[in-house]
Amino acid sequence: CDRIEKELSTNGESQITVGTQTFTLKSDMVTIKRYTKKVHVEEIVPSVIEPSFGVGRVMYSVFEHNFKIREGDEQRSFLSLPAIIAPYKCSVLPLSNKDSFVPFVQELSKALTFNDISHRVDDSSGSIGKRYARTDAIAIPYGVTIDFDSLNAPHTATLRERDSMKQIRAPLEEIPLIVKALSIGQRTWEDVLNNYPLFEQQEATKEK
């Protein structure tokens, strides 16, 4: 700018090269003025963006990505967290509060604990459907239901998968191992469905 100003004042013109072309700038084409400007607010457009990457944003993204709504029922929402990162791996849901159910719930809970499977026992008086919905809402991937058929030998229970809501019936002593294999990715739910009978409804509706 200094060179151009000096040449314009001395020769009346100045040569400017842009790329491979040269242009002549004459004094009647441009006026150069120097003055001092007081700036009260200066806006800066950053050329480098440094995003924040705190754990809070990561958790929000995980929850948002896994928030689901049951098809055909907007009131039923659930978190589809993968079993490997879900805080609880399974829930234990006795169908009744009768004393005869207590030993089976306690034995199953003990076996799950022995296999390092975090679980939650829900023996509240609500319907089994509402209890399933509660466990779905807190991302528990599997639910074990102790029903009236579980009281009869050979003792079995149902295992429900959160996302598909499908259930199988399996021997009670095998369920902790099945849940553990599912939780650490050693087994898929499709494999379990292929190896155990699909549960439709319990045969016994009351204690014998």
Short mmCIF file of C-alpha atoms in Angstrom, two decimals:
data_model
loop_
_atom_site.label_atom_id
_atom_site.label_comp_id
_atom_site.label_asym_id
_atom_site.label_seq_id
_atom_site.Cartn_x
_atom_site.Cartn_y
_atom_site.Cartn_z
CA CYS A 1 0.00 0.00 0.00
CA ASP A 2 2.88 2.40 0.78
CA ARG A 3 4.47 1.73 -2.61
CA ILE A 4 1.20 2.32 -4.46
CA GLU A 5 0.54 5.55 -2.56
CA LYS A 6 4.05 6.86 -3.30
CA GLU A 7 3.92 5.99 -7.03
CA LEU A 8 0.46 7.54 -7.44
CA SER A 9 1.56 10.79 -5.84
CA THR A 10 4.81 10.89 -7.85
CA ASN A 11 3.93 9.40 -11.26
CA GLY A 12 0.14 9.51 -11.23
CA GLU A 13 -0.04 5.76 -11.76
CA SER A 14 1.16 2.47 -10.30
CA GLN A 15 1.63 -1.01 -11.68
CA ILE A 16 -0.16 -3.92 -9.93
CA THR A 17 0.55 -7.56 -10.78
CA VAL A 18 -2.19 -10.15 -10.21
CA GLY A 19 -1.05 -13.63 -11.07
CA THR A 20 0.59 -13.38 -14.48
CA GLN A 21 -1.19 -10.17 -15.51
CA THR A 22 -0.12 -6.58 -14.85
CA PHE A 23 -2.61 -3.74 -14.45
CA THR A 24 -2.14 0.01 -14.34
CA LEU A 25 -3.80 1.85 -11.47
CA LYS A 26 -4.15 5.64 -12.07
CA SER A 27 -4.60 8.39 -9.50
CA ASP A 28 -8.14 9.24 -10.73
CA MET A 29 -9.23 5.65 -10.06
CA VAL A 30 -8.50 5.48 -6.36
CA THR A 31 -7.93 7.75 -3.36
CA ILE A 32 -5.80 6.68 -0.44
CA LYS A 33 -6.56 8.27 2.92
CA ARG A 34 -4.96 7.61 6.29
CA TYR A 35 -6.91 8.17 9.51
CA THR A 36 -7.34 6.75 13.02
CA LYS A 37 -10.58 4.89 13.85
CA LYS A 38 -11.68 4.17 17.39
CA VAL A 39 -13.28 0.71 17.63
CA HIS A 40 -15.60 0.03 20.57
CA VAL A 41 -16.68 -3.51 19.57
CA GLU A 42 -14.64 -5.89 17.49
CA GLU A 43 -16.21 -9.04 16.03
CA ILE A 44 -13.84 -11.91 15.37
CA VAL A 45 -14.66 -14.96 13.24
CA PRO A 46 -12.57 -17.84 14.59
CA SER A 47 -10.55 -19.87 12.15
CA VAL A 48 -9.94 -22.68 14.64
CA ILE A 49 -12.79 -24.31 16.62
CA GLU A 50 -11.91 -26.19 19.78
CA PRO A 51 -15.02 -28.15 20.82
CA SER A 52 -15.67 -29.15 24.43
CA PHE A 53 -15.65 -32.93 24.90
CA GLY A 54 -16.80 -33.46 28.47
CA VAL A 55 -18.39 -36.67 29.74
CA GLY A 56 -21.75 -34.92 30.09
CA ARG A 57 -22.08 -34.44 26.34
CA VAL A 58 -21.03 -38.01 25.69
CA MET A 59 -23.68 -39.33 28.09
CA TYR A 60 -26.35 -37.08 26.57
CA SER A 61 -25.52 -38.38 23.09
CA VAL A 62 -25.68 -41.99 24.28
CA PHE A 63 -29.07 -41.47 25.94
CA GLU A 64 -30.50 -39.59 22.98
CA HIS A 65 -29.28 -42.21 20.52
CA ASN A 66 -30.80 -45.07 22.53
CA PHE A 67 -34.12 -43.50 23.48
CA LYS A 68 -36.85 -45.51 21.74
CA ILE A 69 -40.65 -45.60 21.61
CA ARG A 70 -42.64 -48.78 21.18
CA GLU A 71 -44.24 -49.00 17.75
CA GLY A 72 -47.92 -48.21 18.02
CA ASP A 73 -47.69 -47.00 21.63
CA GLU A 74 -46.13 -43.57 22.11
CA GLN A 75 -46.60 -43.79 25.88
CA ARG A 76 -44.15 -46.70 26.18
CA SER A 77 -40.58 -45.50 25.88
CA PHE A 78 -37.39 -47.36 26.70
CA LEU A 79 -33.62 -47.05 26.58
CA SER A 80 -32.01 -49.59 24.29
CA LEU A 81 -28.54 -49.48 25.83
CA PRO A 82 -26.42 -52.47 24.78
CA ALA A 83 -26.23 -55.05 27.55
CA ILE A 84 -22.47 -54.66 27.83
CA ILE A 85 -22.82 -51.05 29.08
CA ALA A 86 -26.22 -51.23 30.79
CA PRO A 87 -25.88 -50.62 34.57
CA TYR A 88 -28.21 -53.54 35.35
CA LYS A 89 -27.98 -56.64 33.17
CA CYS A 90 -31.29 -58.19 34.17
CA SER A 91 -34.29 -57.88 36.44
CA VAL A 92 -35.88 -60.62 38.54
CA LEU A 93 -39.66 -60.43 38.56
CA PRO A 94 -41.69 -62.84 40.70
CA LEU A 95 -45.22 -63.12 39.37
CA SER A 96 -46.62 -63.39 42.88
CA ASN A 97 -45.69 -62.28 46.38
CA LYS A 98 -46.57 -65.68 47.84
CA ASP A 99 -44.04 -67.23 50.18
CA SER A 100 -43.53 -70.17 47.83
CA PHE A 101 -41.86 -67.82 45.31
CA VAL A 102 -39.31 -66.43 47.76
CA PRO A 103 -36.81 -69.37 47.70
CA PHE A 104 -36.67 -69.32 43.89
CA VAL A 105 -36.12 -65.55 43.78
CA GLN A 106 -33.40 -65.76 46.43
CA GLU A 107 -31.64 -68.69 44.74
CA LEU A 108 -31.71 -66.96 41.35
CA SER A 109 -30.45 -63.68 42.81
CA LYS A 110 -27.64 -65.54 44.55
CA ALA A 111 -26.63 -67.30 41.31
CA LEU A 112 -26.68 -64.01 39.37
CA THR A 113 -24.47 -62.37 41.99
CA PHE A 114 -22.07 -65.32 41.90
CA ASN A 115 -21.72 -64.83 38.14
CA ASP A 116 -21.06 -61.08 38.55
CA ILE A 117 -24.36 -60.13 36.93
CA SER A 118 -25.77 -56.86 38.22
CA HIS A 119 -29.51 -57.26 38.65
CA ARG A 120 -32.57 -55.76 40.28
CA VAL A 121 -35.35 -57.65 42.04
CA ASP A 122 -38.77 -56.07 41.52
CA ASP A 123 -41.31 -57.79 43.76
CA SER A 124 -43.76 -54.89 43.83
CA SER A 125 -47.47 -55.54 43.52
CA GLY A 126 -47.86 -53.97 40.07
CA SER A 127 -48.81 -55.99 37.02
CA ILE A 128 -46.05 -57.82 35.19
CA GLY A 129 -46.59 -55.55 32.17
CA LYS A 130 -46.02 -52.39 34.23
CA ARG A 131 -42.94 -53.90 35.84
CA TYR A 132 -41.55 -54.79 32.40
CA ALA A 133 -42.13 -51.18 31.33
CA ARG A 134 -40.31 -49.87 34.42
CA THR A 135 -37.27 -52.04 33.77
CA ASP A 136 -37.30 -51.09 30.07
CA ALA A 137 -37.28 -47.41 31.02
CA ILE A 138 -34.00 -47.81 32.94
CA ALA A 139 -32.34 -49.80 30.14
CA ILE A 140 -32.35 -53.26 31.74
CA PRO A 141 -31.86 -55.55 28.72
CA TYR A 142 -33.18 -58.84 30.15
CA GLY A 143 -35.96 -59.79 32.54
CA VAL A 144 -36.37 -63.12 34.35
CA THR A 145 -39.90 -63.93 35.45
CA ILE A 146 -40.59 -66.48 38.16
CA ASP A 147 -44.14 -67.69 37.47
CA PHE A 148 -46.32 -70.51 38.72
CA ASP A 149 -44.71 -72.97 36.28
CA SER A 150 -41.38 -72.21 37.99
CA LEU A 151 -42.68 -73.85 41.18
CA ASN A 152 -43.05 -77.23 39.47
CA ALA A 153 -40.17 -79.59 38.72
CA PRO A 154 -38.21 -79.33 36.54
CA HIS A 155 -37.95 -75.70 37.65
CA THR A 156 -37.89 -73.22 34.79
CA ALA A 157 -38.35 -69.48 34.29
CA THR A 158 -38.92 -67.12 31.40
CA LEU A 159 -36.24 -64.82 30.01
CA ARG A 160 -37.40 -61.69 28.18
CA GLU A 161 -35.34 -59.52 25.86
CA ARG A 162 -36.08 -55.79 26.15
CA ASP A 163 -35.93 -54.61 22.54
CA SER A 164 -37.90 -57.41 20.85
CA MET A 165 -39.99 -58.28 23.95
CA LYS A 166 -39.69 -61.94 22.98
CA GLN A 167 -39.40 -64.51 25.75
CA ILE A 168 -38.00 -68.01 26.07
CA ARG A 169 -38.40 -70.60 28.80
CA ALA A 170 -35.24 -72.19 30.16
CA PRO A 171 -34.15 -74.25 33.17
CA LEU A 172 -33.73 -71.99 36.17
CA GLU A 173 -30.12 -73.04 36.76
CA GLU A 174 -29.14 -72.17 33.17
CA ILE A 175 -30.55 -68.64 33.15
CA PRO A 176 -27.62 -66.93 34.99
CA LEU A 177 -25.18 -68.43 32.47
CA ILE A 178 -27.36 -67.37 29.53
CA VAL A 179 -27.63 -63.79 30.83
CA LYS A 180 -23.88 -63.63 31.48
CA ALA A 181 -23.04 -64.84 27.96
CA LEU A 182 -25.48 -62.31 26.48
CA SER A 183 -24.16 -59.47 28.62
CA ILE A 184 -20.52 -59.88 27.62
CA GLY A 185 -21.22 -60.55 23.95
CA GLN A 186 -20.38 -64.24 23.92
CA ARG A 187 -23.87 -65.07 22.72
CA THR A 188 -26.60 -63.36 20.70
CA TRP A 189 -30.31 -63.27 21.43
CA GLU A 190 -30.97 -64.94 18.07
CA ASP A 191 -28.82 -67.87 19.17
CA VAL A 192 -30.80 -68.15 22.41
CA LEU A 193 -34.10 -68.11 20.48
CA ASN A 194 -32.83 -70.96 18.32
CA ASN A 195 -31.89 -73.12 21.30
CA TYR A 196 -34.78 -72.61 23.73
CA PRO A 197 -38.55 -72.79 23.27
CA LEU A 198 -40.34 -69.52 22.69
CA PHE A 199 -42.60 -68.66 25.62
CA GLU A 200 -46.25 -68.03 24.75
CA GLN A 201 -48.10 -68.41 28.04
CA GLN A 202 -47.68 -70.21 31.32
CA GLU A 203 -49.44 -73.51 31.76
CA ALA A 204 -50.15 -73.12 35.49
CA THR A 205 -52.09 -70.06 36.64
CA LYS A 206 -52.03 -70.84 40.33
CA GLU A 207 -50.02 -72.77 42.88
CA LYS A 208 -50.76 -76.47 43.16
#
